[in-house]
Structure formats: structure tokens, C-alpha cells
XYZ file of C-alpha atoms in Angstrom:
124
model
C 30.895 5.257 -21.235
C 29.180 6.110 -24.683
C 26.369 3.718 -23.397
C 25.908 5.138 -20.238
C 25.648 8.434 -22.134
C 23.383 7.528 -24.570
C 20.832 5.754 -22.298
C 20.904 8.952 -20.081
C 20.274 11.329 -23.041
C 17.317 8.256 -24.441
C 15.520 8.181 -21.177
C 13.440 11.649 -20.059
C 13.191 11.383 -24.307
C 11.217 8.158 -23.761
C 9.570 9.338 -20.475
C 8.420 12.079 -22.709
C 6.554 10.558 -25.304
C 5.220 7.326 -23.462
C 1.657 7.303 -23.435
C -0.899 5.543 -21.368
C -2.615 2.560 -23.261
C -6.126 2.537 -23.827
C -8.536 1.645 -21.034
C -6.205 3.420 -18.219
C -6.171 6.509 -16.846
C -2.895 8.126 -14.911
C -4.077 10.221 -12.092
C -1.860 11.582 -9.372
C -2.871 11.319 -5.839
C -1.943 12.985 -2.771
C -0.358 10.818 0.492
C -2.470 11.385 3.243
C -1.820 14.261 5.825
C 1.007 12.813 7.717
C 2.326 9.636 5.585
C 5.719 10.383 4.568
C 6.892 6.867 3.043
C 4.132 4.340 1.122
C 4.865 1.108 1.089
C 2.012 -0.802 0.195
C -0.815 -0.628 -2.272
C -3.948 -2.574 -3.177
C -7.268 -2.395 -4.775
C -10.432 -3.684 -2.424
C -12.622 -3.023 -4.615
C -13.307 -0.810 -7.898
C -13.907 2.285 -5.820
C -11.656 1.869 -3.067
C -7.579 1.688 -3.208
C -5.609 1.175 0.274
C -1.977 2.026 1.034
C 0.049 0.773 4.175
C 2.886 3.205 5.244
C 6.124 3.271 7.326
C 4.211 5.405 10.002
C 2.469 1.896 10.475
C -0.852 3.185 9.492
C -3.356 1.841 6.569
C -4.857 4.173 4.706
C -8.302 3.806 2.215
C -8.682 6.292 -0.319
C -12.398 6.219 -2.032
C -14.146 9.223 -3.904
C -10.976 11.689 -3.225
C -10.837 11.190 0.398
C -8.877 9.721 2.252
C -9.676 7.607 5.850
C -7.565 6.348 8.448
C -8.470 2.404 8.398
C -5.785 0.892 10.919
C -2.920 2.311 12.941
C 0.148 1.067 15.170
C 1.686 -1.160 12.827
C 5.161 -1.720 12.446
C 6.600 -1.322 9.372
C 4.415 -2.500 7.117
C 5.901 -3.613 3.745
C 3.229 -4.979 2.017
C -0.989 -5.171 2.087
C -3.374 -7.222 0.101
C -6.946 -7.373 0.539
C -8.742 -10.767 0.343
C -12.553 -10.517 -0.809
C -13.862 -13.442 0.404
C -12.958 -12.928 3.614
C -13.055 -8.661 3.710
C -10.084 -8.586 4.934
C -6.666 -6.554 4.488
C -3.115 -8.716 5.189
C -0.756 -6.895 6.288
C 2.988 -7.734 5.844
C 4.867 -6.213 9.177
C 7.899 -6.602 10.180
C 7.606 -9.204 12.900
C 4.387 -10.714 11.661
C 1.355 -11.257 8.953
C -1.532 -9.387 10.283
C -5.423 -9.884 9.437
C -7.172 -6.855 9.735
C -10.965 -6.413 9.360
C -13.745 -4.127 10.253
C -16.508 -6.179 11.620
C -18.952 -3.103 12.574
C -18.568 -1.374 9.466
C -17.673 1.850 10.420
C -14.635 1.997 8.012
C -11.853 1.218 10.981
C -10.279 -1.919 11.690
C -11.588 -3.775 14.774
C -9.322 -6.926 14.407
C -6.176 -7.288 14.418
C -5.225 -10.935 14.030
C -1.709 -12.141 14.049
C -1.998 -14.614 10.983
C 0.883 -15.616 11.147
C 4.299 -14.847 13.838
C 7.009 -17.530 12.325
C 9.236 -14.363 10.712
C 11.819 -15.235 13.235
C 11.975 -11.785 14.199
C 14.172 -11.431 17.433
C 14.900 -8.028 19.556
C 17.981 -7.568 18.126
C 15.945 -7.790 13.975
């Protein structure tokens, strides 16, 4: 009991004085209009982070704005962007997805199933 105590009366003390090491910066950001749960996030580049979310929607934030860059997903758990290829994996729930924007206009035009051996069945 005296150690649950004292680790609840050590911890906002150490939140309080923790300090962000040199070279980083903590900035909080906004969820887009809409996203209620995040629960994916990745860097593409070094001016460009993207977020998947349980509304099955991936999200790129750049410059302080953020743009719609896939949609209809389900579940996503999990996105990783692969630079040699441009393009975004996507963990789902029944599948891996490859998604990639081959016009360029900032939206997903592909969406590959990369892989569908989950064993996913109707009843999850």
C-alpha cells in the first residue's frame, strides 16, 4: 500500500519537471475534424506526419493542415510509410493494405490488398 502511495504522490512530481532533451521539440496537435480515436502514426517524410484512425480514414498533416489521404478502411491499427516505394501500409483488421497516390494529387488512388492471410472470418 505505502508503494502504491508513494508512486502516486512521485508521478505528476516527475511529469512536472521532465524536460524535453535537446534536439526535440514537443508540440501539440489537433485530430482532424471528425477523428475521434488515432491509432496509427508515421513520419513520410521531414515535413509530413500521417495518422490512421478508427473512423478508417488516413490522415497527412504537413505545414499545420491537415488532408484527408485515404478513407473506408476498417479499423486500422497501424500505418508505416515505405520510401522507396511511396507508399503507406496499412494494418486493418482483415488485411495489410498498400496505399499510394499515383497522380499526385495528395489522395490515395490504390488500394492494394498486400496481404489477406489474417484469418479474419465473419464472425472476427
Amino acid at each position: 500500500m505505502k508503494l502504491i502511495f508513494f508512486t502516486l504522490l512521485l508521478l505528476p512530481l516527475v511529469c512536472l519537471f521532465a524536460q524535453v532533451p535537446d534536439g526535440y521539440k514537443l508540440e501539440t496537435i489537433a485530430l482532424p475534424k471528425g477523428a475521434v480515436s488515432l491509432l496509427g502514426v508515421c513520419q513520410k517524410d521531414a515535413d509530413t506526419m500521417a495518422i490512421c484512425t478508427w473512423e478508417g480514414e488516413v490522415w497527412e498533416y504537413k505545414n499545420g493542415t491537415w488532408s484527408l489521404f485515404a478513407e473506408n478502411l476498417m479499423e486500422p491499427n497501424g500505418i508505416y510509410y515505405d520510401q522507396k516505394d511511396k507508399s503507406y501500409y496499412i494494418a486493418q483488421k482483415p488485411e495489410l493494405t498498400r496505399l499510394q497516390d499515383t497522380n499526385g494529387d495528395g489522395k490515395a488512388d490504390i488500394y492494394e490488398t498486400y496481404c489477406a492471410e489474417f484469418g479474419i472470418t465473419r464472425g472476427y
